[in-house]
Coordinates of C-alpha atoms and ligand atoms in Angstrom, one line a residue:
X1 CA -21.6 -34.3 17.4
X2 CA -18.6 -32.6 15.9
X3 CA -19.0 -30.5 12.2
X4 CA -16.4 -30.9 9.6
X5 CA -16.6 -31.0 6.1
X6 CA -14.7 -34.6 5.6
X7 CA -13.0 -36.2 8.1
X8 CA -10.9 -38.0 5.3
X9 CA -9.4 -34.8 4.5
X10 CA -7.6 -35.5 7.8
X11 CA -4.1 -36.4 6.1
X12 CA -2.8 -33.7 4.3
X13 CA -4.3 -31.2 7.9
X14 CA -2.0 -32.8 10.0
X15 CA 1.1 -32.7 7.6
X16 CA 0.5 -28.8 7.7
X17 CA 0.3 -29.0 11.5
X18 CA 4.1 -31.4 11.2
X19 CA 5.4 -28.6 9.8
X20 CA 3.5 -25.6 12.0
X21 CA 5.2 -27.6 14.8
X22 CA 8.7 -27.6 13.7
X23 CA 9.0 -23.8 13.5
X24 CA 6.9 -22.6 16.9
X25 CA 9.7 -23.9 19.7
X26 CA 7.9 -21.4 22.2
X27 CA 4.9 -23.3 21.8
X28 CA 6.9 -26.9 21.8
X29 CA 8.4 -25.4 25.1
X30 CA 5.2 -24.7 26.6
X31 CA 3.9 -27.5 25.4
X32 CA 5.9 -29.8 27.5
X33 CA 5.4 -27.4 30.6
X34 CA 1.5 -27.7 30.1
X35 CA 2.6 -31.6 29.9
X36 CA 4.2 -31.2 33.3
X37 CA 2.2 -28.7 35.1
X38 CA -1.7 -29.3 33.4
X39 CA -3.0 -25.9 33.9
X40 CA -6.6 -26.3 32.8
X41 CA -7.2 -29.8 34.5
X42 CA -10.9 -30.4 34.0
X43 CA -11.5 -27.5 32.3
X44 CA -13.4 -27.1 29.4
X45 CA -12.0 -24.6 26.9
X46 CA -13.9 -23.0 23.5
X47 CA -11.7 -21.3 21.1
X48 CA -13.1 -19.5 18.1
X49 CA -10.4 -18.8 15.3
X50 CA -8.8 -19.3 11.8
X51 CA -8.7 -22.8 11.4
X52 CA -5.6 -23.2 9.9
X53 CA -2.5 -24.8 11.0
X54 CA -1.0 -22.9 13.5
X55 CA -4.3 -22.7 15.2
X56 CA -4.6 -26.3 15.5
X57 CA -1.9 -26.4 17.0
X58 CA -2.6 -24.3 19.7
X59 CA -5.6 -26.1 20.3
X60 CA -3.4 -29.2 20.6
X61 CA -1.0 -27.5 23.4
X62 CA -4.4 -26.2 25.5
X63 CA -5.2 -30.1 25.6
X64 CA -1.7 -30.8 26.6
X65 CA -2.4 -28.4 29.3
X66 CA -5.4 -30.7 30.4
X67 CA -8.0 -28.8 28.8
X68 CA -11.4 -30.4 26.8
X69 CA -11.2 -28.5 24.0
X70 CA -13.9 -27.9 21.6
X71 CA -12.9 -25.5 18.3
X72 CA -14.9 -23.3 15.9
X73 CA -13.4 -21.0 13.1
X74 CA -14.0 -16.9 13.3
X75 CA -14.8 -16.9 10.0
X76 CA -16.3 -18.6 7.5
X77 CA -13.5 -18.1 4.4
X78 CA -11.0 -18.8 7.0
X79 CA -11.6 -22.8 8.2
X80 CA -9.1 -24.9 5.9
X81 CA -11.5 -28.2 5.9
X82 CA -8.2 -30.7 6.0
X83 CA -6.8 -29.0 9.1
X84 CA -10.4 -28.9 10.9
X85 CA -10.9 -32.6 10.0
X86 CA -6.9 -33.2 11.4
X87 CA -8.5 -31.8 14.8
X88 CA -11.6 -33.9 15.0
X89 CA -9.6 -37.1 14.2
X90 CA -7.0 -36.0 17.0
X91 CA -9.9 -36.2 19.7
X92 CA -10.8 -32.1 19.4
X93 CA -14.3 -31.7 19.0
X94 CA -14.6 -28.7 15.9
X95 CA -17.3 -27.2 14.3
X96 CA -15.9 -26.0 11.4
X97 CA -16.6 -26.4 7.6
X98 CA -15.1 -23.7 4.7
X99 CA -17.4 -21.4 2.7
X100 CA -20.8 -21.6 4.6
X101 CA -23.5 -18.8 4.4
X102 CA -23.3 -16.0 7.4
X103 CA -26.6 -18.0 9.4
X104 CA -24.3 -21.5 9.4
X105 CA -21.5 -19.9 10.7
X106 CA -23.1 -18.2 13.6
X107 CA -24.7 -21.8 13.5
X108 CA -21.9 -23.5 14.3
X109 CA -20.2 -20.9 17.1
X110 CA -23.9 -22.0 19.1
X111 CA -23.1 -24.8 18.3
X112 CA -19.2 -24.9 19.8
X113 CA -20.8 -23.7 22.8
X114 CA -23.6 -25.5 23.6
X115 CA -21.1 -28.7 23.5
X116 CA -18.1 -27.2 25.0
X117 CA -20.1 -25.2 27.8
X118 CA -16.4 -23.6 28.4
X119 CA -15.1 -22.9 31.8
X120 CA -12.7 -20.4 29.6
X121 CA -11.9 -19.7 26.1
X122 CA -10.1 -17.8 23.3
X123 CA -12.0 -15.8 20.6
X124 CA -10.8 -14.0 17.4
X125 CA -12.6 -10.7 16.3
X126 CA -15.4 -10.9 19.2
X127 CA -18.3 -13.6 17.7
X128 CA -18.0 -15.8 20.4
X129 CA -17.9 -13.8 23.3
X130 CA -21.1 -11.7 21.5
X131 CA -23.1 -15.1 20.9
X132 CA -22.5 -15.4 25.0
X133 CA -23.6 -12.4 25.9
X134 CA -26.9 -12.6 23.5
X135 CA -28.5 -16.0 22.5
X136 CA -25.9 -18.5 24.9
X137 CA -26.5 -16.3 28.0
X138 CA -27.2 -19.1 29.8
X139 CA -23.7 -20.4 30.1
X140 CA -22.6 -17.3 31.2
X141 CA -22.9 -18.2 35.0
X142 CA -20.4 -21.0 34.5
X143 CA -17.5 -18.8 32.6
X144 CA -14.3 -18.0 34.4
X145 CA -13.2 -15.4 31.4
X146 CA -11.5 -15.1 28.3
X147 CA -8.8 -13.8 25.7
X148 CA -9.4 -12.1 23.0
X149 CA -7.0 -12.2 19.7
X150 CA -7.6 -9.6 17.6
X151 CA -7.8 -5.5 17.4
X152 CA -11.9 -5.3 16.1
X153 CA -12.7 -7.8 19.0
X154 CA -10.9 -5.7 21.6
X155 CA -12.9 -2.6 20.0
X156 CA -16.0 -4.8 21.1
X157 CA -15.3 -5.7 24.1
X158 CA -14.4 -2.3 25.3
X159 CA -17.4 -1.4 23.8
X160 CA -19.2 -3.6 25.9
X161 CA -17.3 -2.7 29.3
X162 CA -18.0 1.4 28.3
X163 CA -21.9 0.1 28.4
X164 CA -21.6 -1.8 32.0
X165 CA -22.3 -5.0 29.7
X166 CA -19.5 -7.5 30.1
X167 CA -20.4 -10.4 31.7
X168 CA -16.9 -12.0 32.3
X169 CA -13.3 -10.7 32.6
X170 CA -11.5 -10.8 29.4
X171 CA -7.7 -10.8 28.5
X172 CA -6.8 -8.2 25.9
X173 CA -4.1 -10.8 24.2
X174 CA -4.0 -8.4 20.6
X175 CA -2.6 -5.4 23.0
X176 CA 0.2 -7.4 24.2
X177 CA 3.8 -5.9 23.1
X178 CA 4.7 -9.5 22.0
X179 CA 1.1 -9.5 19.8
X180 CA 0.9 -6.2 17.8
X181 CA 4.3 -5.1 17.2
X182 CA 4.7 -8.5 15.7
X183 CA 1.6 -10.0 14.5
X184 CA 0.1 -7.0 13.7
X185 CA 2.7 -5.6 11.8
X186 CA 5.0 -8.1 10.8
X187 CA 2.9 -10.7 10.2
X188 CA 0.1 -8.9 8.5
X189 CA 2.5 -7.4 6.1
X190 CA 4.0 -10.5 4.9
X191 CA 1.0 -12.7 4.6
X192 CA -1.3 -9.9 2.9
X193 CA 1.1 -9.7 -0.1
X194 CA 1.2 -13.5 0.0
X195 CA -2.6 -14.0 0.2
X196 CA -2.6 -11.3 -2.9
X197 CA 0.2 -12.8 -4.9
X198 CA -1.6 -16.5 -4.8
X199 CA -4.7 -15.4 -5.7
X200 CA -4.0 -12.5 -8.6
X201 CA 0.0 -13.4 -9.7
X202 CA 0.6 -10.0 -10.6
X203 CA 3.4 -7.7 -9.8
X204 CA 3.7 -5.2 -6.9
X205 CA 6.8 -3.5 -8.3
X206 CA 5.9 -0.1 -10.2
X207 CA 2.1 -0.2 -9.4
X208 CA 0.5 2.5 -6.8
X209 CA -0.7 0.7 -3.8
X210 CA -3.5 2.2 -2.0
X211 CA -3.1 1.2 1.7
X212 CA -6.3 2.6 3.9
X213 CA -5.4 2.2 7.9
X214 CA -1.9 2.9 9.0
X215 CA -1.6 1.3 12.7
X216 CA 0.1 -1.8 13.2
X217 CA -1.5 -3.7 10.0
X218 CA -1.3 -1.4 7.8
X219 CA 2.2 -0.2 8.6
X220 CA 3.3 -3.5 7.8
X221 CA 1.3 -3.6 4.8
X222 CA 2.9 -0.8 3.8
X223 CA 6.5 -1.0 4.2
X224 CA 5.9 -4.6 2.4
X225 CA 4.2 -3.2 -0.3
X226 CA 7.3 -0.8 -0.7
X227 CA 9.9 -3.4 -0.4
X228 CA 8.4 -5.3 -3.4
X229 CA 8.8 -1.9 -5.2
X230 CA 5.4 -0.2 -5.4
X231 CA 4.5 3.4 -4.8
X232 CA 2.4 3.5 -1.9
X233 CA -0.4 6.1 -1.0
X234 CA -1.6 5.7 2.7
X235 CA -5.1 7.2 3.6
X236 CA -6.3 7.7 6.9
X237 CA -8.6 9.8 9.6
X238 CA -6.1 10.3 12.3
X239 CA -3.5 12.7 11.8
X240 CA -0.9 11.5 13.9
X241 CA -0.7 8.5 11.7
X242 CA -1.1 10.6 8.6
X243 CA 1.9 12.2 9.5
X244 CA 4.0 8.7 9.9
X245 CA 3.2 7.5 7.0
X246 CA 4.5 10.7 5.3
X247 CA 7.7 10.4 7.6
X248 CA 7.7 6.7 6.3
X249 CA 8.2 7.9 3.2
X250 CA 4.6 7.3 2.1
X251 CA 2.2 10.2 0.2
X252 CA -0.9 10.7 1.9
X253 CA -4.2 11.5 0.6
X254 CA -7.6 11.1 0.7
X255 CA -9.7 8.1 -0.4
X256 CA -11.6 10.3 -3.0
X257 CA -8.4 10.9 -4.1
X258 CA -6.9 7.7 -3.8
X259 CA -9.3 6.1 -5.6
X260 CA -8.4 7.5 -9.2
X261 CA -4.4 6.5 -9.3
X262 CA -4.6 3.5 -7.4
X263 CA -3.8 -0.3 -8.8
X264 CA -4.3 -2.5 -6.0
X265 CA -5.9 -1.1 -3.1
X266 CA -5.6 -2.8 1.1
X267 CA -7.8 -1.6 3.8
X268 CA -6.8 -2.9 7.0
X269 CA -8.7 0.1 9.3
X270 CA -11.2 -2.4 11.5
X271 CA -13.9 0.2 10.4
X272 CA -16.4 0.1 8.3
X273 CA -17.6 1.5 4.4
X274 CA -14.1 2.8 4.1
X275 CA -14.4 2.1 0.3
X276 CA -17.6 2.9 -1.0
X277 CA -19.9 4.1 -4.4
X278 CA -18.0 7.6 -4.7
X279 CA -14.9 5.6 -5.0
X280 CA -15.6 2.8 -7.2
X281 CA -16.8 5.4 -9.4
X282 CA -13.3 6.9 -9.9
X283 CA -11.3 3.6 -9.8
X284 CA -9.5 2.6 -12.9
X285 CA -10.5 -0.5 -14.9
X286 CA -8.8 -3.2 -13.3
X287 CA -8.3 -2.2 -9.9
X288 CA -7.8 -4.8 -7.8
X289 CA -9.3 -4.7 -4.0
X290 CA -8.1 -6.5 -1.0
X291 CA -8.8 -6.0 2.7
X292 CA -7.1 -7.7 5.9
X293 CA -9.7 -5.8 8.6
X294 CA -11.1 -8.4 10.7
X295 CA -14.8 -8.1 8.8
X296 CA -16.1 -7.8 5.1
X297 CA -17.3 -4.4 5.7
X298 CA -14.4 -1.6 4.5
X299 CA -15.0 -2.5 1.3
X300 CA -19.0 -1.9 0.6
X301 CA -19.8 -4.8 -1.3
X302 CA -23.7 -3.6 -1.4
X303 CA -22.0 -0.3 -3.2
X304 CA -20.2 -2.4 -5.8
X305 CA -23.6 -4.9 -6.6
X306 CA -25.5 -1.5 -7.0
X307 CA -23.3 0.0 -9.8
X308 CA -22.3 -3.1 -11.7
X309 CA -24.9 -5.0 -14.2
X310 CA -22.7 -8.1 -13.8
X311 CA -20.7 -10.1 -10.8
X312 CA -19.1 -13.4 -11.5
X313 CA -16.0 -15.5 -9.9
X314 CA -13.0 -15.2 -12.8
X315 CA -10.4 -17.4 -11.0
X316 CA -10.5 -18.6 -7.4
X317 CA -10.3 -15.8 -5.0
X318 CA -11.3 -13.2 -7.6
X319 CA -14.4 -11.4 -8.2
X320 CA -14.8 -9.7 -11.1
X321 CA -17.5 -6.7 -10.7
X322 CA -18.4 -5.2 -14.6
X323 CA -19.8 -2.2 -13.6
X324 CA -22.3 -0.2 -15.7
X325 CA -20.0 2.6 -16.9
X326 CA -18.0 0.0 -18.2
X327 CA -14.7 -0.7 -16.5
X328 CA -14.2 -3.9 -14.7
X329 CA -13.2 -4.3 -10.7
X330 CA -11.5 -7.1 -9.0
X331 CA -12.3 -8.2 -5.2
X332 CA -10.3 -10.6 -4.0
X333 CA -11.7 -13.1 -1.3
X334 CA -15.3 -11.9 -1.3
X335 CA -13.4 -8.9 0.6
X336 CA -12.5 -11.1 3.6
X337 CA -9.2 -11.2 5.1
X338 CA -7.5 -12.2 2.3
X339 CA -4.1 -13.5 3.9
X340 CA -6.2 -16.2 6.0
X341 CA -9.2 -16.1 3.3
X342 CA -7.0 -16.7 0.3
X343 CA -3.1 -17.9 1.7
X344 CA -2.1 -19.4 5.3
X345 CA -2.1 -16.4 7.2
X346 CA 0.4 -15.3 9.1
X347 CA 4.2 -17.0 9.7
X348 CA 4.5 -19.8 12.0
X349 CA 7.0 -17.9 14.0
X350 CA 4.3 -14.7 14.3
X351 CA 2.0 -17.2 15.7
X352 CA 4.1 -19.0 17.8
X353 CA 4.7 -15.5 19.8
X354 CA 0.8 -14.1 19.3
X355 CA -0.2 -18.0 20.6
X356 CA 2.4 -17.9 23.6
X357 CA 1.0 -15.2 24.5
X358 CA -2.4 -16.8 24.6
X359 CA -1.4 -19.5 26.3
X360 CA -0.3 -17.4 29.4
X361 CA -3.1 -15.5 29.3
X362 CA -5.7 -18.1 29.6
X363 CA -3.4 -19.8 32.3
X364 CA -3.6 -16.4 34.0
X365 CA -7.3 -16.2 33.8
X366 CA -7.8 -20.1 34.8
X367 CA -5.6 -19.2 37.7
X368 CA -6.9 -15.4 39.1
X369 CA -10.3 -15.6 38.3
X370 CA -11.9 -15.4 41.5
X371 CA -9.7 -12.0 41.7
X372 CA -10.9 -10.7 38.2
X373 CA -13.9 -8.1 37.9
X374 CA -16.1 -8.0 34.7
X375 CA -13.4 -5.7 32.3
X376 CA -11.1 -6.2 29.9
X377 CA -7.2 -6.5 31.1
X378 CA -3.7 -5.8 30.1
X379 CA -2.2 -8.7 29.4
X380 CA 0.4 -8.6 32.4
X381 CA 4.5 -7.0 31.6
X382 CA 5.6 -10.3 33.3
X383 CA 3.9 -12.4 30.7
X384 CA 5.4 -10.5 27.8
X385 CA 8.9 -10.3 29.4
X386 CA 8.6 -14.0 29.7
X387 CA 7.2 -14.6 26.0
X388 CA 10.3 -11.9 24.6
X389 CA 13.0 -13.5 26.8
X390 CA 12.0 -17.1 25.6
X391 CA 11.8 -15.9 21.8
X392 CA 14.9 -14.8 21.9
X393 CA 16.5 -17.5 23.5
X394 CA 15.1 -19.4 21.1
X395 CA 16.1 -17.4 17.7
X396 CA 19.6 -17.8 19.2
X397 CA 20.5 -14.5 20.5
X398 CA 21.1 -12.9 23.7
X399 CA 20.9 -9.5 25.1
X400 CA 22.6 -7.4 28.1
X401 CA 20.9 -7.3 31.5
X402 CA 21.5 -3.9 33.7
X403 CA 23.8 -3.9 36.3
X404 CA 22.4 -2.8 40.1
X405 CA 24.5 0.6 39.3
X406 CA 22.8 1.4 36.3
X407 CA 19.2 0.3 37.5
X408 CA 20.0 2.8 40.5
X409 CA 21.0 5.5 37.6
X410 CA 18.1 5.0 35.9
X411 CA 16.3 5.3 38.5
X412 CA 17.1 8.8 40.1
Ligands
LIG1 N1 -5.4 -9.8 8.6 C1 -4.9 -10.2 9.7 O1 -4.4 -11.3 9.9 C2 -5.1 -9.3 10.9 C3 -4.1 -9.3 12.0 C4 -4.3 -8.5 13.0 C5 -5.3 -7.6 13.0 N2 -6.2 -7.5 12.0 C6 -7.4 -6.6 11.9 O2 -6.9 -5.5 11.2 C7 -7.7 -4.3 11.6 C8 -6.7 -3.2 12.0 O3 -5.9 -3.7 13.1 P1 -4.7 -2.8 13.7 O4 -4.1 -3.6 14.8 O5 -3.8 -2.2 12.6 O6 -5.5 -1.5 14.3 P2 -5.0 -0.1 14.6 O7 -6.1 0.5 15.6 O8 -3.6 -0.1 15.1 O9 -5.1 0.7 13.2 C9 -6.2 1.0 12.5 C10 -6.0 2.3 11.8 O10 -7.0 2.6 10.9 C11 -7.3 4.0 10.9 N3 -8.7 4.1 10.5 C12 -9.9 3.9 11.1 N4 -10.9 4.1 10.3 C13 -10.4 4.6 9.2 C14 -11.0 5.0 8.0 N5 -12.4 5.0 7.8 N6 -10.2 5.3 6.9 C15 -8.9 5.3 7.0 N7 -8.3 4.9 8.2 C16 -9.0 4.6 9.2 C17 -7.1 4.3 12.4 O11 -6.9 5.7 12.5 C18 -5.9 3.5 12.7 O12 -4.7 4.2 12.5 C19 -8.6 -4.8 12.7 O13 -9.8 -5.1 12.2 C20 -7.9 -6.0 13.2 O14 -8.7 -6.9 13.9 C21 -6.1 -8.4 10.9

């Protein structure tokens, strides 16, 4: 029933999950728990997500935990086909294949459902838990809740609470302190320059960096951008964050602005037609575009077909638009997140916090259900004082606790 792109590919996926393994201990620790303690006995869990490595893994711990697991990607750059067909011939059912149109993709998250019909599950950036809430309505009935990964799909579910629509209680996982201030920032600023030095191997060092967005993603973004030695603009809409970024050390300007200096230009807002016509217009020749936003919609690619008389794919990962007034543009990744489009995404360390975190939600919600309403939740302090003290632990340092006489000073 399962849909991969090669189940021979299955080799080379599961020496990338060896390795994944090695460096997440929080996630070998809870995986031996789960062993022990079987959290999601006889329950069926979806997940929707990058199929990459670290993923994989996860999905292997939430079947050590006693779960049926049945995976799907979260988008359709994102699957790597060798770790998808690693799953399927470790006994996880995955629909999953690299590169397919829009229509397959939504395709195959039907599809994930219809064969899971999920007690629980985990979604990245919100498809998922829309497809149950449209067309798979009818397995709503049999959902305890979820957790969602990302920033854009927590924007959509609260969306959906704000309208009375949610249909299940959902964890807010990206909200977590041991999520964003790492993942987020961290990890997004590290694998962004990795996904762009892969795919373009150019230098940072010297060239203006446009980075559009400056919360958690694009802070990191930013701060990596100017360790690898680049002048960095930062454009934005909020002024709070406008004036970080300028006590970051970062200019701040306009896009319309930004457009005419920049070299290599990140958007990372979770909004939408943040680069469009107007700025292409101004852009130098040879400006190279990259976003790390959950969806393909900051930078307009409509906009950039409409002024250029030519398109074509130079070099993997690049897209070359020649537009009519005569200077050339460069998307990278067909303008997807191009650390999980075009590199590995984030650190397996990132991920082993962002997944442990996902891991004690879902037991949460597997657990409390019958107490949970239809909204979105915190993730709870005592999960992420867990998560933080088991991190630690495990990166081999330790830290002071209060004694009762300063908890009672602190406390007057
Ligand atoms: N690439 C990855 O691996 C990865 C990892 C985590 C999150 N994300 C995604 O990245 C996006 C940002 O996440 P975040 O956690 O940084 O969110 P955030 O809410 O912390 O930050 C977004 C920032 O963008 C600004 N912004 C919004 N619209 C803008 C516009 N039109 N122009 C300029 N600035 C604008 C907001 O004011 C805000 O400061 C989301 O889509 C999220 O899902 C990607």
């Amino acid at each position: 029933m399962s849909r991969v792109k090669d189940i021979n590919l299955y080799k080379s996926g599961e020496q990338k999950i060896l390795w994944v393994k090695k460096n997440m201990p929080l996630m070998n620790y809870i995986e031996k728990d789960f062993e022990k303690t079987k959290p999601f006995d006889g329950l069926n869990v979806a997940i929707s997500i990058h199929i990459e490595a670290k993923t994989a893994y996860m999905a292997r711990v939430l079947q050590a935990g006693g779960a049926k697991v049945t995976a799907s990607g979260c988008n359709p750059l994102s699957t790597q086909d060798d770790v998808a067909a690693a799953l399927l011939h470790g006994g996880i059912d995955t629909f999953a294949i690299h590169g397919v149109s829009d229509d397959e993709y939504n395709k195959l998250i039907g599809e994930t459902l219809d064969f899971s019909q999920p007690d629980i599950f985990l979604d990245d950036g919100g498809d998922l838990t829309e497809a149950l809430h449209t067309e798979k309505r009818n397995l709503v009935s049999k959902i305890r809740g979820g957790s969602e990964e990302t920033t854009t799909g927590v924007h959509r579910l609260r969306g959906k609470e704000a309208r009375g629509e949610l249909l299940f209680p959902m964890m807010s996982a990206n909200d977590a302190l041991c999520k964003h201030l790492f993942d987020n920032r961290y990890g997004t600023g590290q694998s962004v320059w990795d996904g762009i030095d892969r795919t373009t191997n150019l230098i940072v060092a010297g060239k203006k960096v446009v980075v559009a967005g400056y919360g958690w993603c694009g802070r990191g973004c930013a701060m990596r951008a100017k360790g690898l030695g680049a002048d960095v603009i930062v454009c934005e809409v909020d002024a709070v964050k406008a004036i970080e970024a300028v006590m970051d050390g970062f200019d701040v300007m306009p896009m319309e602005k930004a457009a005419e200096t920049g070299d290599i230009f990140v958007t990372v807002t979770g909004c939408r037609d943040v680069i469009t016509k107007p700025h292409f217009e101004k852009m130098k020749d040879g400006a190279v575009m990259a976003n790390a936003g959950h969806f393909d919609v900051e930078i307009s690619k409509p906009d950039l077909r409409s002024l250029s008389e030519g398109e074509s794919e130079i070099k993997p990962g690049i897209t070359e638009y020649r537009l009519k007034n005569g200077k050339s543009l460069y998307l990278l990744a067909e303008g997807r997140l191009v650390n999980l489009a075009a590199g590995d995404g984030h650190p397996a360390e990132i991920m082993d916090m962002s997944f442990a975190i996902q891991m004690m939600s879902l037991k949460y919600v597997a657990e409390n259900y019958k107490n949970m309403e239809n909204r979105v939740y915190d993730v709870p302090r005592e999960i992420d004082d867990y998560v933080s003290a088991l991190k630690i632990k495990t990166m081999g340092k330790a830290i002071d606790s209060l004694t009762p006489e300063q908890i009672d000073y602190l406390s007057r």
